[in-house]
Amino acid sequence: MLTLKHPELLRQQAFFAGEWADADAHARFSVHNPANGEVLAHVPLLGEAETLRAIEAARLAWHAWRRQTAATRGKLLMRWHDLMLVHLDDLALLLTSEQGKPLAEARGEVAYAAAYIAWFAEEARRIYGETIPSPVADRQLVVTREPIGVCAAITPWNFPLAMITRKVAPALAAGNPMIVKPAEATPLSALALAQLAQEAGIPGNLLQVITGDPKVIGATLCASEVVRKLSFTGSTAVGKLLYGQCAGSVKKLSLELGGNAPFIVFDDADLDAAVQGAMASKFRNSGQTCVCANRIYVQDAVYDAFVEKLLPAVSALRVGNGTHDGVTAGPLINEAACNKVAEHVQDALQRGAALRLGGERLRGGELAQGHFFAPTVLTEVPADARVTREETFGPLAALVRFRTEEEVIALANDSPFGLASYFYSRDIGRVHRVKEALESGMVGVNTGLISTEVAPFGGMKQSGIGREGGRQGLDEYLVTKYAAVAW
Ligand code: ADP
């Protein structure tokens, strides 16, 4: 069982309408550890009635919160940030237990998630407007940016803390309340965040966390005319559904959906750096991030050398329960995730790829009850294999050979998605040319790690709408008002 230093962080009730509470009908669902199947907790299965109460509570909270000064909002957010760091050990343990990532990665996520709060606490003071020279005399044209109103977030399980703070912090900083519906697999981190927000003194209904039926809660939030903004991170299929459901109330929407990141190694690359970048981009969180390298294109002249350097790096990963010492690759979130990786491996093999490492479910010893897949490397993957078209979301490095810059740019852009892309080159002309040509919202040039709270995260094409983090992240929670003041 989970033993925390601060046991209040393990909440098994939802926080809404001013209190920690259960579902009206007392229905609950269980939260499992993906490393061993252990039941960690039971949380309320809320539905429409409870969601409507949360929306009403948020509406009432909005009026007082929007009138607070930016400095006051920022100060409360900073207290929340500080408490996250005080309780870093507990938050990391909760996160690893329900999500699976190794403790070191979980600790990194706590710090990363907290950094969004600090960033937006500071940005709150910079919600500047402007004045426009009037085309007629005796008149001033004033533009302000105002809080949009009640906001809602539907978040995924792969970053159970960071995907919440990067929505909640800008919403609150801008002067709005937020209702969060966390993923069913990882509600405990979300509830711990709500607990810490309370301890920080953030007024009750500004951050509500409602666990429960995603379809019902999602439909209720989308249909509400009180909810003015929805921010969603998750699968493209659900994102499209929510986009449609928000049409009726013409809600402002942020969508951070699937990716299919190309990772390109040109023949002038620093190969050691490229291997290091590929490891970070491909195998972090066992390949379960939306910016993970999904298709690795390596130029002909350096293909074999890259493979020789990559194989030992992947072999060195230690798969296991993320709370155990020395483990660097945790389980996948569930059995369906393992099956998808297996399907991508099989498909590539049938099309002539070569299996160089891994390729199978791991079930031996202490891994028997968990969802483990061996870190896998496939070479000579044909450019039309499924793994190049669909996001794998697992520990599979699929290496495709290419010949020319022109060819690889066409391959990289031949996707309905455009979230992240990466490439390695030391040619300054090529760096600028390729950066400009790639159709993705984010580009890592000679790096496999791009996420930071200070820069705008988001996609092009069907990878989404809107940006999170950076100064742009605040715009998502503001509306522009223009006033013509005549005298
Ligand atoms: P994944 O396939 O990676 O689990 P999902 O898009 O299914 O991604 O999940 C992301 C979030 O969307 C989760 O919080 C999940 O509960 C929620 N979700 C899933 N289906 C729906 C739905 N029909 N309406 C609203 N939210 C949903």
Coordinates of N, CA and C and ligand atoms in Angstrom, one line a residue, residues 154-157 181-185 212-219 222 232-239 241-242 245 333-334 393, ligand 1:
I154 N -9.9 18.7 -19.4 CA -10.0 17.2 -19.4 C -8.6 16.7 -19.7
T155 N -8.0 16.0 -18.8 CA -6.6 15.7 -18.9 C -6.2 14.2 -19.0
P156 N -5.0 13.9 -19.6 CA -4.6 12.5 -19.8 C -3.8 12.0 -18.6
W157 N -3.5 10.7 -18.8 CA -2.8 10.0 -17.7 C -1.2 10.0 -17.9
K181 N -11.3 17.5 -15.0 CA -11.7 16.0 -15.0 C -10.4 15.3 -15.4
P182 N -9.8 14.6 -14.4 CA -8.5 13.9 -14.7 C -8.8 12.6 -15.4
A183 N -7.8 12.0 -16.0 CA -8.0 10.6 -16.6 C -8.3 9.6 -15.5
E184 N -9.1 8.6 -15.9 CA -9.5 7.6 -14.9 C -8.4 6.9 -14.3
A185 N -7.3 6.7 -15.1 CA -6.1 5.9 -14.7 C -5.3 6.7 -13.6
G212 N -14.7 10.7 -12.5 CA -15.9 10.0 -12.9 C -16.0 9.6 -14.3
D213 N -17.2 9.5 -14.8 CA -17.6 9.0 -16.1 C -17.1 10.0 -17.2
P214 N -16.1 9.7 -18.0 CA -15.6 10.8 -18.9 C -16.7 11.2 -19.9
K215 N -17.5 10.3 -20.4 CA -18.5 10.7 -21.5 C -19.5 11.7 -20.9
V216 N -20.0 11.3 -19.7 CA -21.1 12.1 -19.1 C -20.5 13.5 -18.6
I217 N -19.4 13.4 -17.9 CA -18.8 14.7 -17.5 C -18.4 15.6 -18.6
G218 N -17.8 14.9 -19.6 CA -17.4 15.7 -20.8 C -18.5 16.3 -21.5
A219 N -19.6 15.6 -21.7 CA -20.8 16.1 -22.4 C -21.4 17.2 -21.6
C222 N -19.2 20.3 -21.9 CA -19.2 20.9 -23.3 C -20.6 21.6 -23.5
F232 N -8.4 20.6 -23.5 CA -8.3 19.1 -23.5 C -6.9 18.7 -24.0
T233 N -6.3 17.7 -23.3 CA -5.2 17.0 -23.8 C -5.5 15.5 -23.9
G234 N -5.3 14.9 -25.0 CA -5.6 13.5 -25.1 C -5.6 13.0 -26.5
S235 N -6.4 12.0 -26.8 CA -6.4 11.4 -28.1 C -7.1 12.3 -29.1
T236 N -6.7 12.1 -30.4 CA -7.3 12.9 -31.5 C -8.8 12.5 -31.6
A237 N -9.1 11.3 -31.4 CA -10.5 10.9 -31.6 C -11.4 11.6 -30.5
V238 N -11.0 11.6 -29.3 CA -11.8 12.3 -28.3 C -11.8 13.8 -28.5
G239 N -10.6 14.3 -28.9 CA -10.5 15.8 -29.2 C -11.5 16.2 -30.2
L241 N -14.3 14.7 -31.0 CA -15.7 14.6 -30.4 C -16.0 15.8 -29.6
L242 N -15.0 16.3 -28.7 CA -15.3 17.4 -27.9 C -15.4 18.7 -28.7
Q245 N -18.8 18.8 -29.7 CA -19.7 19.0 -28.6 C -19.7 20.5 -28.1
I333 N 0.7 1.9 -19.7 CA -0.4 2.2 -18.8 C -1.4 1.0 -18.7
N334 N -1.6 0.3 -19.7 CA -2.5 -0.8 -19.7 C -2.2 -1.9 -20.8
F393 N 3.0 5.3 -29.1 CA 2.8 5.5 -27.6 C 3.4 4.3 -26.8
Ligands
ADP1 P1 -6.0 7.9 -24.1 O1 -6.5 7.0 -25.2 O2 -4.6 8.2 -24.2 O3 -6.4 7.4 -22.8 P2 -8.2 9.7 -24.2 O4 -8.4 10.8 -25.2 O5 -9.1 8.5 -24.2 O6 -6.7 9.3 -24.3 O7 -8.2 10.3 -22.7 C1 -7.8 11.6 -22.4 C2 -8.9 12.2 -21.5 O8 -10.1 12.2 -22.1 C3 -9.1 11.4 -20.2 O9 -9.3 12.2 -19.1 C4 -10.4 10.6 -20.5 O10 -11.1 10.3 -19.4 C5 -11.1 11.6 -21.4 N1 -12.2 11.1 -22.2 C6 -12.2 9.9 -22.8 N2 -13.3 9.8 -23.5 C7 -14.0 10.9 -23.4 C8 -15.3 11.4 -23.9 N3 -16.1 10.7 -24.7 N4 -15.7 12.6 -23.5 C9 -14.9 13.4 -22.7 N5 -13.7 13.0 -22.2 C10 -13.3 11.8 -22.5

